[in-house]
Coordinates of C-alpha atoms in Angstrom, one line a residue:
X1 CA -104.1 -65.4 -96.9
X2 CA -102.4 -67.9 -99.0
X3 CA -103.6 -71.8 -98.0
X4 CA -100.0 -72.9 -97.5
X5 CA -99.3 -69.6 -95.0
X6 CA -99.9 -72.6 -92.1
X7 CA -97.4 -74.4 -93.6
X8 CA -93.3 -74.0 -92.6
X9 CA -90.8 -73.8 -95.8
X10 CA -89.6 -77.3 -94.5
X11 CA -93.2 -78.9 -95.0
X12 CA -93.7 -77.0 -98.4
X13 CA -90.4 -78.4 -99.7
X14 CA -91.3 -81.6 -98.5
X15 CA -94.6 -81.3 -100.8
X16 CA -92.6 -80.0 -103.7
X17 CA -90.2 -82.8 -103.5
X18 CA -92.8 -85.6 -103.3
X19 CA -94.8 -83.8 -106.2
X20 CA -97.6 -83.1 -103.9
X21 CA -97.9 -79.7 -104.9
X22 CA -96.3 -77.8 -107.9
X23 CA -94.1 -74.4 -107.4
X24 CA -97.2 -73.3 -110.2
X25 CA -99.5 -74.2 -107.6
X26 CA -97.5 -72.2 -105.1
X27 CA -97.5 -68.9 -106.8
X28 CA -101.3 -68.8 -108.2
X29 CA -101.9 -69.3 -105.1
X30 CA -99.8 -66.5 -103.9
X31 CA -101.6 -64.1 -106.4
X32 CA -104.7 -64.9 -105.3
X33 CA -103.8 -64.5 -102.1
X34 CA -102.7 -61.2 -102.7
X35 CA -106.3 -60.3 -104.7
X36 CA -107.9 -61.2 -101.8
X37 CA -106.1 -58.6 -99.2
X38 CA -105.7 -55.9 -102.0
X39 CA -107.7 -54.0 -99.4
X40 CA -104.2 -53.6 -97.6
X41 CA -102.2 -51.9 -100.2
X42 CA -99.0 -54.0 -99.7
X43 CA -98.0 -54.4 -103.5
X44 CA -97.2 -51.2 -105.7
X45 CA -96.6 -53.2 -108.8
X46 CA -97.4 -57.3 -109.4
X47 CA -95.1 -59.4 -111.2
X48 CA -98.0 -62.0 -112.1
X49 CA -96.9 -62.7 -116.0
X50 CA -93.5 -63.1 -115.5
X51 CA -93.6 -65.1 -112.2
X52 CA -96.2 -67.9 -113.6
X53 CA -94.2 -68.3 -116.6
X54 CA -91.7 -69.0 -114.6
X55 CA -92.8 -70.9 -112.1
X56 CA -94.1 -73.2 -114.6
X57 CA -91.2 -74.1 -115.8
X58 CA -89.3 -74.6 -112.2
X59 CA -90.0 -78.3 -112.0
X60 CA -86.8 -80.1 -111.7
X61 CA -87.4 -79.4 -107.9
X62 CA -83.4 -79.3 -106.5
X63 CA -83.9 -81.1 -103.1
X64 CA -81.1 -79.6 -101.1
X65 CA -82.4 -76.0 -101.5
X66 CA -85.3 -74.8 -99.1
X67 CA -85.9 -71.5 -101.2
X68 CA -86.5 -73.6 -104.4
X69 CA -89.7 -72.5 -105.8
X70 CA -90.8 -70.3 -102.7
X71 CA -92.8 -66.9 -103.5
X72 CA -91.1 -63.6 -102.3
X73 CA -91.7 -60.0 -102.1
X74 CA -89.5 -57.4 -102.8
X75 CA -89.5 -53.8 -101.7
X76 CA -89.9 -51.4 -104.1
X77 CA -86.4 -49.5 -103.3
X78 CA -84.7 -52.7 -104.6
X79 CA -83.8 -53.0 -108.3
X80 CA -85.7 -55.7 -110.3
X81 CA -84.4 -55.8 -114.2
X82 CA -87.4 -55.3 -116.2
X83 CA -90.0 -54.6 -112.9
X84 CA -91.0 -51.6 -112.3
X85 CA -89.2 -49.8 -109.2
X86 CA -90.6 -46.9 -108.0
X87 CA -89.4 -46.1 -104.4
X88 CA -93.1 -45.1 -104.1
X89 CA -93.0 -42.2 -105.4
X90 CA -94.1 -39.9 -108.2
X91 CA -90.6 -39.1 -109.6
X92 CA -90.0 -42.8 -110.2
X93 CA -93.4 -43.8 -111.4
X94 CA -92.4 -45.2 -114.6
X95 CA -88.8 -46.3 -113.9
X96 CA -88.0 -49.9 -115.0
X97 CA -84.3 -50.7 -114.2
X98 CA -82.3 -52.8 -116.3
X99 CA -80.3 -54.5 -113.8
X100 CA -81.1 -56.5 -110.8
X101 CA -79.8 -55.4 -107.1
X102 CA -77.4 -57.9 -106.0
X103 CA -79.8 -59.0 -103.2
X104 CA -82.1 -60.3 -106.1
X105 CA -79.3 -62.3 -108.5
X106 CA -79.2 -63.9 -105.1
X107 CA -82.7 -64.7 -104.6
X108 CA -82.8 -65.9 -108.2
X109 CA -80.3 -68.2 -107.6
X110 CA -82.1 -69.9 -105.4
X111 CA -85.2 -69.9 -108.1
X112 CA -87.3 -68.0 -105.8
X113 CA -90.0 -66.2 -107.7
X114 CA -90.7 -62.7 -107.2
X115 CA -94.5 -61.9 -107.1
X116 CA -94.4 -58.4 -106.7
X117 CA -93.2 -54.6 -105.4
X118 CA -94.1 -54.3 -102.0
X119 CA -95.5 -50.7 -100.8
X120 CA -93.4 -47.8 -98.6
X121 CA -92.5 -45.0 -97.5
X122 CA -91.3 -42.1 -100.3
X123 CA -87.7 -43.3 -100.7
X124 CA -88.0 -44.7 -97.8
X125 CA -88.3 -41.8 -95.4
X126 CA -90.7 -42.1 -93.2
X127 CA -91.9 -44.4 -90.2
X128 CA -95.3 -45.1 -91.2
X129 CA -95.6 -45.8 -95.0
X130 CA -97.8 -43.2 -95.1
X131 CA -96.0 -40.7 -97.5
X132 CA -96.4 -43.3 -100.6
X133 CA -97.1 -41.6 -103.7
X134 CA -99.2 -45.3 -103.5
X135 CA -101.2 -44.7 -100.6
X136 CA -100.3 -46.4 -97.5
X137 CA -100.6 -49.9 -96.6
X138 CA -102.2 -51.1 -93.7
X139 CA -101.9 -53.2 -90.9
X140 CA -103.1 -56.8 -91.5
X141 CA -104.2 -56.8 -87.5
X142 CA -106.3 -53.8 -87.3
X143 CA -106.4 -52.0 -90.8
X144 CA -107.2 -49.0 -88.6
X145 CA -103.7 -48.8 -87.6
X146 CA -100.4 -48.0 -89.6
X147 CA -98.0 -50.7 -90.7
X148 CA -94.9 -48.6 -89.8
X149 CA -92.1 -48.2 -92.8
X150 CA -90.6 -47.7 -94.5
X151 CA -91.0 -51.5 -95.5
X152 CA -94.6 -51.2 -94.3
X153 CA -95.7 -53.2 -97.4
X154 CA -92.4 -55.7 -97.1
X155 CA -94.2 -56.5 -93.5
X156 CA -98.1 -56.7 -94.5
X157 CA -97.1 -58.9 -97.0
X158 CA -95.5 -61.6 -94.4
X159 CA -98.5 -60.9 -91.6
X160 CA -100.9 -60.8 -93.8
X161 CA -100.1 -64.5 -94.8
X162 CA -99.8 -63.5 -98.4
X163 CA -95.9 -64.5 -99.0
X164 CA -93.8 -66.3 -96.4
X165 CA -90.3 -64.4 -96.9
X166 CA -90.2 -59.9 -98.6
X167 CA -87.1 -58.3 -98.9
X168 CA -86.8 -55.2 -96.8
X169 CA -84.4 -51.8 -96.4
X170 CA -83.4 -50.4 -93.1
X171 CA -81.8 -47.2 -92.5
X172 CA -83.3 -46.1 -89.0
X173 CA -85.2 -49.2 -88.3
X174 CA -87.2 -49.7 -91.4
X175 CA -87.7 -53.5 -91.6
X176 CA -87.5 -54.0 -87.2
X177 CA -90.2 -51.3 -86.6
X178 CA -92.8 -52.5 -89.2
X179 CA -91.9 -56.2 -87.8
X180 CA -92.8 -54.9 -84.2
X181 CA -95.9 -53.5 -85.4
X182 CA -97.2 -56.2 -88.0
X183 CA -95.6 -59.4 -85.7
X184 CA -92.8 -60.1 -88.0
X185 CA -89.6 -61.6 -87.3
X186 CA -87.3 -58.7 -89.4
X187 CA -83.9 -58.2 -89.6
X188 CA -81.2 -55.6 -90.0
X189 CA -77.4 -57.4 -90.5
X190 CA -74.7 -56.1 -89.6
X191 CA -73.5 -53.5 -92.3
X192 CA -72.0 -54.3 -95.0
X193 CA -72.9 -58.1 -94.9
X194 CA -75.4 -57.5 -97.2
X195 CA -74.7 -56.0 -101.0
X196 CA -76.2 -52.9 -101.0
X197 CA -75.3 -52.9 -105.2
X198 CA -78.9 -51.9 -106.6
X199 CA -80.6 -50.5 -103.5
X200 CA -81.8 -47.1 -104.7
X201 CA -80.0 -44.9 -102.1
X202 CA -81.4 -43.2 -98.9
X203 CA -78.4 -42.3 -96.3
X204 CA -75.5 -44.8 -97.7
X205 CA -73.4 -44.9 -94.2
X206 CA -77.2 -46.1 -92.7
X207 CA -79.0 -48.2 -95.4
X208 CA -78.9 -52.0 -95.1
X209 CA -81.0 -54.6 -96.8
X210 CA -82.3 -57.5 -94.9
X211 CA -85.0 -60.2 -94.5
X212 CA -88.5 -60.8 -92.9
X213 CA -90.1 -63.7 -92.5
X214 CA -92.8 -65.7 -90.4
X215 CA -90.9 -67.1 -87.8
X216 CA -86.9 -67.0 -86.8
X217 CA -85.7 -70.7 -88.6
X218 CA -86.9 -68.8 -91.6
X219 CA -85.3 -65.6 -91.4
X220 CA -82.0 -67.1 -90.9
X221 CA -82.6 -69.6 -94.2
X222 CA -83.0 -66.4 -96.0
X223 CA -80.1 -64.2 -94.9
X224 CA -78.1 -67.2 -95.8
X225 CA -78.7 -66.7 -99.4
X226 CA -77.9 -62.6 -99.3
X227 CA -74.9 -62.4 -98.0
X228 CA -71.5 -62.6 -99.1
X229 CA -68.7 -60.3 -100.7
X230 CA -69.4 -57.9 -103.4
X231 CA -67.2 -55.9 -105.6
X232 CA -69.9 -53.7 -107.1
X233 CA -70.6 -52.1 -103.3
X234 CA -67.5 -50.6 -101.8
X235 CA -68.8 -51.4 -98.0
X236 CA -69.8 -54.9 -98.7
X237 CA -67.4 -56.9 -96.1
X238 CA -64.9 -59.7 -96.8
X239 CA -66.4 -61.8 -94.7
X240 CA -67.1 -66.0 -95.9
X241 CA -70.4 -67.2 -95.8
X242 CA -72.2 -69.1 -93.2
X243 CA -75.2 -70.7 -91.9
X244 CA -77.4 -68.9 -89.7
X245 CA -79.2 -71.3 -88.8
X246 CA -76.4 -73.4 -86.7
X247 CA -76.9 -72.3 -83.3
X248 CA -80.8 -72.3 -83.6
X249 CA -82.0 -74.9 -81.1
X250 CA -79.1 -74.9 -78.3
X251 CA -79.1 -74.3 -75.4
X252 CA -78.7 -70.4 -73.8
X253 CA -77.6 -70.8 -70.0
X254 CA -75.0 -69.3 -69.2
X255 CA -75.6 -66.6 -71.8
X256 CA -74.9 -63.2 -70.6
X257 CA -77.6 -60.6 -72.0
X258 CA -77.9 -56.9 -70.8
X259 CA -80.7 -54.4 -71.4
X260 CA -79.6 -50.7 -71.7
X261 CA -81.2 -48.2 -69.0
X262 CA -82.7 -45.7 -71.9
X263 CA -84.8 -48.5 -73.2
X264 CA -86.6 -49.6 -70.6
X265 CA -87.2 -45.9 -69.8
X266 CA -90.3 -44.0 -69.2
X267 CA -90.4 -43.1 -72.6
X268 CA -92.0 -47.0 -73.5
X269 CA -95.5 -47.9 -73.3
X270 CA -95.9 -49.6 -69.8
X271 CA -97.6 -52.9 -71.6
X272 CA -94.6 -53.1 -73.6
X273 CA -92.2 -53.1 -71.0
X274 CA -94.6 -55.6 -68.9
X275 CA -93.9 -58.0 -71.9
X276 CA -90.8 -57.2 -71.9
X277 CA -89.9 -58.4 -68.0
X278 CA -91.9 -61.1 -68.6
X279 CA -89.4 -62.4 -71.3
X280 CA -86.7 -61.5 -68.8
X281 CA -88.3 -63.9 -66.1
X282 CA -88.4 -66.4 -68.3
X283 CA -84.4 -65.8 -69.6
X284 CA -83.4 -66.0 -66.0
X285 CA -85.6 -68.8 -65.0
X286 CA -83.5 -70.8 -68.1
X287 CA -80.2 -69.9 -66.8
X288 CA -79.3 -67.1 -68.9
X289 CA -77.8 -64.0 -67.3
X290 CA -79.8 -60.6 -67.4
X291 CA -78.3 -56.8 -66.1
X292 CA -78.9 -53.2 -66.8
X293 CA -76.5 -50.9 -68.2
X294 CA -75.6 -47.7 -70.0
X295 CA -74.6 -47.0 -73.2
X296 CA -73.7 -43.4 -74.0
X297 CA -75.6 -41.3 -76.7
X298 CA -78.5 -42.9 -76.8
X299 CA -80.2 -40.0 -76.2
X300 CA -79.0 -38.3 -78.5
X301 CA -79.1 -40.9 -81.4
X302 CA -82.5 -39.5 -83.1
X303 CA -80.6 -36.0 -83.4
X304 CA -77.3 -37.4 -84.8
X305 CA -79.7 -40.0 -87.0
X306 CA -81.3 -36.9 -88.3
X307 CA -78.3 -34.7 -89.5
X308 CA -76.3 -37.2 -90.9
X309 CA -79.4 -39.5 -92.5
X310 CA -80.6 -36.0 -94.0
X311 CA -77.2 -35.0 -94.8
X312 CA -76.7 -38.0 -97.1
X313 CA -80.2 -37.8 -98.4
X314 CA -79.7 -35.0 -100.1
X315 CA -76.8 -35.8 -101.8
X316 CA -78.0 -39.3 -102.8
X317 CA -81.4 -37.8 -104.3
X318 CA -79.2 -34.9 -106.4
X319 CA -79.0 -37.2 -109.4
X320 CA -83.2 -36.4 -109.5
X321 CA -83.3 -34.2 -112.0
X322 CA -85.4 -34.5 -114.7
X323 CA -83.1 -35.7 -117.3
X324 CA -81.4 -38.8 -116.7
X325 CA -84.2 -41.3 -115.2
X326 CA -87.6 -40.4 -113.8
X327 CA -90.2 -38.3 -113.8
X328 CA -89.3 -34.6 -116.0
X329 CA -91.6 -31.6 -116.2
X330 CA -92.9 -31.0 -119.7
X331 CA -93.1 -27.4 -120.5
X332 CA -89.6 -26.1 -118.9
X333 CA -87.9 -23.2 -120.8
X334 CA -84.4 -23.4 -119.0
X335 CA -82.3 -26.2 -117.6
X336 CA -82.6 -24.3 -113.9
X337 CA -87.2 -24.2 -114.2
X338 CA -86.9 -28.2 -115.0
X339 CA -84.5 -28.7 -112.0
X340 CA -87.2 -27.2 -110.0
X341 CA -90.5 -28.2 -111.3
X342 CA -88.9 -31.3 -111.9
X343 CA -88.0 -32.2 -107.9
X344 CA -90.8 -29.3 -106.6
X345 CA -93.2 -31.5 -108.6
X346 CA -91.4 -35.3 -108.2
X347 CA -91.1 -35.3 -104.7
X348 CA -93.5 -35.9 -101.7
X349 CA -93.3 -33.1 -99.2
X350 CA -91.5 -35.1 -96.6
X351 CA -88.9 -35.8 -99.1
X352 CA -88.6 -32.1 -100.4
X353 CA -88.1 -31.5 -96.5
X354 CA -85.7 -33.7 -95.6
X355 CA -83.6 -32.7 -99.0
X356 CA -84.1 -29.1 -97.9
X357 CA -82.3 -29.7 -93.9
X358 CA -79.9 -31.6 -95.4
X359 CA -78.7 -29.4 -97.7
X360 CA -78.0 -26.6 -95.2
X361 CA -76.7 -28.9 -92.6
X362 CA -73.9 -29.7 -95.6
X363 CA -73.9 -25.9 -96.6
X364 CA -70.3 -24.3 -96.1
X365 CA -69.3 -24.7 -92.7
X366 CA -72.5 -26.2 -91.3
X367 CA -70.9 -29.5 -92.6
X368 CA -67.9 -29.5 -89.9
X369 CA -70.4 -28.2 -87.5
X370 CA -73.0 -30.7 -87.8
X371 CA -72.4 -33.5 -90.0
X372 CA -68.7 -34.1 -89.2
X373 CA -69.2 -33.7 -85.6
X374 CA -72.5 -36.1 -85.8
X375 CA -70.3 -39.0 -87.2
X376 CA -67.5 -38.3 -84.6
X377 CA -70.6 -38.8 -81.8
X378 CA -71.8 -41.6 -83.5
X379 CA -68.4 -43.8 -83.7
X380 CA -68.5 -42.8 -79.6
X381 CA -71.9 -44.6 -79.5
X382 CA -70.4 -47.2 -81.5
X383 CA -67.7 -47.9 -79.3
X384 CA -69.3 -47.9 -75.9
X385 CA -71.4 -50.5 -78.2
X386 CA -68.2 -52.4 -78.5
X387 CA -67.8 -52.0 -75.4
X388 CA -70.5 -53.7 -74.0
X389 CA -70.1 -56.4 -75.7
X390 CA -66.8 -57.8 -74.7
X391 CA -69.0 -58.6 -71.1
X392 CA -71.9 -59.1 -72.6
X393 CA -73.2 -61.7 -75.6
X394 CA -75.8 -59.9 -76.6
X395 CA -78.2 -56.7 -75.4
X396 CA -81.8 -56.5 -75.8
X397 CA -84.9 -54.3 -75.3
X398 CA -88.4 -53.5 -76.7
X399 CA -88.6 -52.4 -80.7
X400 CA -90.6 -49.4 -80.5
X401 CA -92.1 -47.2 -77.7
X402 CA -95.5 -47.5 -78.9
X403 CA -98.1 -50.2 -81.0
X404 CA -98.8 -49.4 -84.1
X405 CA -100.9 -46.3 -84.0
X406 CA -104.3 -44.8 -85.9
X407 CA -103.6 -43.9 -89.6
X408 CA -105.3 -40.7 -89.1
X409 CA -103.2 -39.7 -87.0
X410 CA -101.4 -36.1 -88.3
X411 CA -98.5 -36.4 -90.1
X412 CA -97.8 -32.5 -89.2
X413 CA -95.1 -33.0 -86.3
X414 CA -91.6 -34.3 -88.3
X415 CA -89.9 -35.3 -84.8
X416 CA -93.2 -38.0 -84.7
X417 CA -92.1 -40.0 -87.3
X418 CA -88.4 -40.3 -85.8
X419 CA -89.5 -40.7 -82.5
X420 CA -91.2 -43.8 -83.3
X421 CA -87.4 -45.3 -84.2
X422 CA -85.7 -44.0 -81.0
X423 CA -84.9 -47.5 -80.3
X424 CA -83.6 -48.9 -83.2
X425 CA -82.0 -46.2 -84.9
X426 CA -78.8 -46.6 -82.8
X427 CA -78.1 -49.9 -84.2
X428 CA -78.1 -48.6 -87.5
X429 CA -75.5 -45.5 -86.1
X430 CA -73.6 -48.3 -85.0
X431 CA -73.5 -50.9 -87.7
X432 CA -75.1 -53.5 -85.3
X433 CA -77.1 -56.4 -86.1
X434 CA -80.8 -56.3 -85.2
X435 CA -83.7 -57.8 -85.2
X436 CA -87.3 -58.1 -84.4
X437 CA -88.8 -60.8 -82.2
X438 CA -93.1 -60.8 -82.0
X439 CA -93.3 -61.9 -77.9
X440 CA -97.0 -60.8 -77.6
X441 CA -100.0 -58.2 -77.8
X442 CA -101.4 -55.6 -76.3
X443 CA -104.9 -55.0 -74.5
X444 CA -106.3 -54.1 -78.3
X445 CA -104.0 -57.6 -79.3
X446 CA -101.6 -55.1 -81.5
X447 CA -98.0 -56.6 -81.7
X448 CA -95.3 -56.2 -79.7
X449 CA -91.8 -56.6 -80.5
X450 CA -88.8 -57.5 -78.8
X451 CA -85.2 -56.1 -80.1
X452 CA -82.1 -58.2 -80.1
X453 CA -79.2 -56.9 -81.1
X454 CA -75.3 -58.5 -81.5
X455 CA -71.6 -57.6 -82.0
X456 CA -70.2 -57.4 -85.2
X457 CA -71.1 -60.5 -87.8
X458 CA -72.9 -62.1 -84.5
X459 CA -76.4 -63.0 -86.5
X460 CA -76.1 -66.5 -85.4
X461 CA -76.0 -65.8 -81.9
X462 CA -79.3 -63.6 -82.3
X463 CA -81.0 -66.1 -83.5
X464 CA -80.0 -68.5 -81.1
X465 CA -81.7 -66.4 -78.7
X466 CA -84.6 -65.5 -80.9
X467 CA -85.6 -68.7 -81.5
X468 CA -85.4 -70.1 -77.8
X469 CA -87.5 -67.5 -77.4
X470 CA -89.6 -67.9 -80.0
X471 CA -90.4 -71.2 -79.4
X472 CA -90.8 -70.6 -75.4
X473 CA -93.7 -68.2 -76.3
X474 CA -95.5 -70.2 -78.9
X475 CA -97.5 -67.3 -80.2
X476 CA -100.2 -67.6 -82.5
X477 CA -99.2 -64.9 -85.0
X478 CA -102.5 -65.3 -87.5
X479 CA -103.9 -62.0 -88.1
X480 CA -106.9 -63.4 -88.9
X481 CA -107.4 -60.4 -91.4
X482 CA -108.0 -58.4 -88.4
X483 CA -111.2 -60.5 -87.0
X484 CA -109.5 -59.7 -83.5
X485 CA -111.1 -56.5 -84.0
X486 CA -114.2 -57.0 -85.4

């Protein structure tokens, strides 16, 4: 844990401007910080060289900039020019890009400094981070128990106190679930507010970018400086920029929330959902409306999530083959035995799996019969979304099912690893804003999230919320390297 991890950015900026501390002193710090929890796995590949050098130099501290000089970590499905990026897999061991995403000419505008690669699952598929070519991370509260994913090491990195902001990817609820299960505030915008330009591709109609952070002030301060309009990703949206943070301390009576039958369902942990009503007691008790209500497809979302997340998958991870970029078998004697060894050899199993559905479910006709009638269902989900939300301001419910779960636990059963995203994979069908609020433990004090989600482009107004929230519960979110279990 990192000295200044009891510290808020405000109070570290304040010590930077006064010339209490250095931004040098804030990244060896962070380094050794990230020695001391190696244990965890959360880094694939450190930037330690680069990042003192240039921290060192970052001196002429710019007052009106919170991010100036602050440590970050990026996933490692996120371009860095000159890092290594390796999706956590085999087939991208040694790939060093020579370009950065979009998301991280944005961070270095801001001068924060990069400190490393944060751990996943295999392109991110997966829910736990457990098909890394890396090894998985683990869970900074009980290292017993996964980190979920696929920015499991994005997540470990914040609740381990190691960083205070990492750069995450979610496609089926890849920075919310994690966040729930590691008690970190994560969020998924709304597509396309964030430049997906650099993001090594998963399901391109699903995959968003997005930050997590300690606490909800922060998480806003950060998506401030990744969004905004880019030509180089033809879903970014033309939409101007603004300050998240604006409606963060006002007042929420009056607002109307609703929670959606199928979450609170029997299909949730009952401890969960006890957290959850108590939150709702407390939204009431404040003046803020509260109902149930239906959307349609819900129940159906892992199914649709599947064919058209697989469907996409396997088109994205075509350019794989051994002679462009990546990893290429070395003793091939046709162009058709280094396609295969290339990708049989390249490629985790759950990748090679997911690659293999999704090719037949876009084979022939299988692509009008399942894909094309998937994204018809899915724009139906969408708009009874849409619908809800010219009552309602915003609709909430728990994160995940489940806590975070043993890491021994078999891998075997594929429908698992979805099933542990049943509740946020239909924002991501819809092209929602989400995000994960920490609003407690369990009886083994394991995390427990809380999902908000909003209309279109309505961030602000989920962090209104969050925040009241947040600062309602006054949680202690220390891990305490997983003492509580010791």
């Amino acid at each position: 844990m990192s000295k200044y991890s009891k510290l808020s950015i405000l109070e570290i900026h304040e010590k930077l401007v006064k010339r209490e501390i250095t931004v040098l002193d804030l990244v060896t710090d962070t380094f050794e910080a990230i020695r001391e929890s190696s244990n965890l796995n959360a880094f694939i590949t450190l930037n330690e060289e680069a990042a003192l050098e240039e921290a060192a130099h970052l001196t002429d501290i710019d007052e009106d900039d919170l991010l100036y000089g602050i440590p970050i970590a990026v996933k490692d499905n996120i371009c860095t020019k000159g890092l290594r990026t390796t999706c956590a897999s085999h087939m991208l061991d040694s790939f060093v890009p020579i370009y950065d995403a979009t998301v991280v000419e944005q961070i270095k505008k801001h001068h924060m400094v990069i400190v490393g690669k944060t751990n996943m699952d295999e392109f991110a598929m997966g829910s736990t981070s457990r098909t890394s070519y890396f090894g998985a991370p683990l869970n900074p509260w009980n290292p017993d128990r996964i980190s979920g994913g696929s920015s499991g090491g994005s997540a470990v990195s914040v609740a381990a106190g190691v960083v205070p902001f990492a750069l995450g990817s979610d496609t089926g609820g890849s920075i919310r679930q994690p966040g729930s299960y590691c008690a970190v505030v994560g969020t998924k915008p709304t597509y396309g507010r964030v430049s997906r330009y650099g993001l090594i591709a998963f399901a391109s109609s699903l995959d968003q970018i997005g930050p997590m952070s300690r606490n909800v002030y922060e998480n806003a301060l950060l998506l401030n400086a990744l969004v905004g309009y880019d030509e180089h990703d033809l879903t970014s949206a033309k939409k101007d920029e603004e300050d998240f943070t604006r409606l963060i301390g006002k007042d929420i009576k009056g607002m109307k929330i609703a929670i959606p039958n199928y979450f609170v369902s029997d299909i949730v942990n009952p401890e969960i959902l006890e957290k959850l009503n108590q939150v709702v007691d407390l939204l009431k008790s404040c003046g803020a409306e509260v109902s149930y209500i239906d959307i349609d497809y819900l129940e159906q979302a892992v199914t649709l999530y599947q064919i058209i997340a697989m469907g996409e998958a396997s088109s994205n991870l075509a350019r794989f083959d051994g002679l462009r970029y990546g990893y290429s078998h070395p003793n091939s004697t046709s162009l058709e035995e280094l396609y295969a060894k290339t990708r049989a050899e390249g490629f985790g199993s759950e990748v090679k799996r997911r690659i293999m559905v999704g090719s037949y479910l876009l084979s022939g006709e299988n692509a009008v019969k399942y894909y094309d009638k998937a994204m018809k269902i899915r724009q139906s989900m969408r708009d009874s979304f849409l619908q809800a939300f010219q009552q309602y301001d915003l609709i909430i419910g728990p994160t995940t099912t489940t806590v975070a779960y043993s890491q021994s636990e078999s891998l075997d059963d594929p429908r698992k690893s979805f099933m542990d995203d049943v509740l946020v994979i239909p924002v991501n069908m819809a092209g929602l804003p989400g995000l994960n609020l920490p609003i407690g433990f369990d009886h083994d004090h394991m995390p427990i999230g809380m999902h908000i989600i909003g209309n279109d482009f309505e961030e602000a107004k989920i962090y209104q919320l969050a925040s009241f929230i947040e600062k309602k519960l006054n949680l202690d979110l220390d891990s305490k390297g997983g003492q509580h279990h010791e």
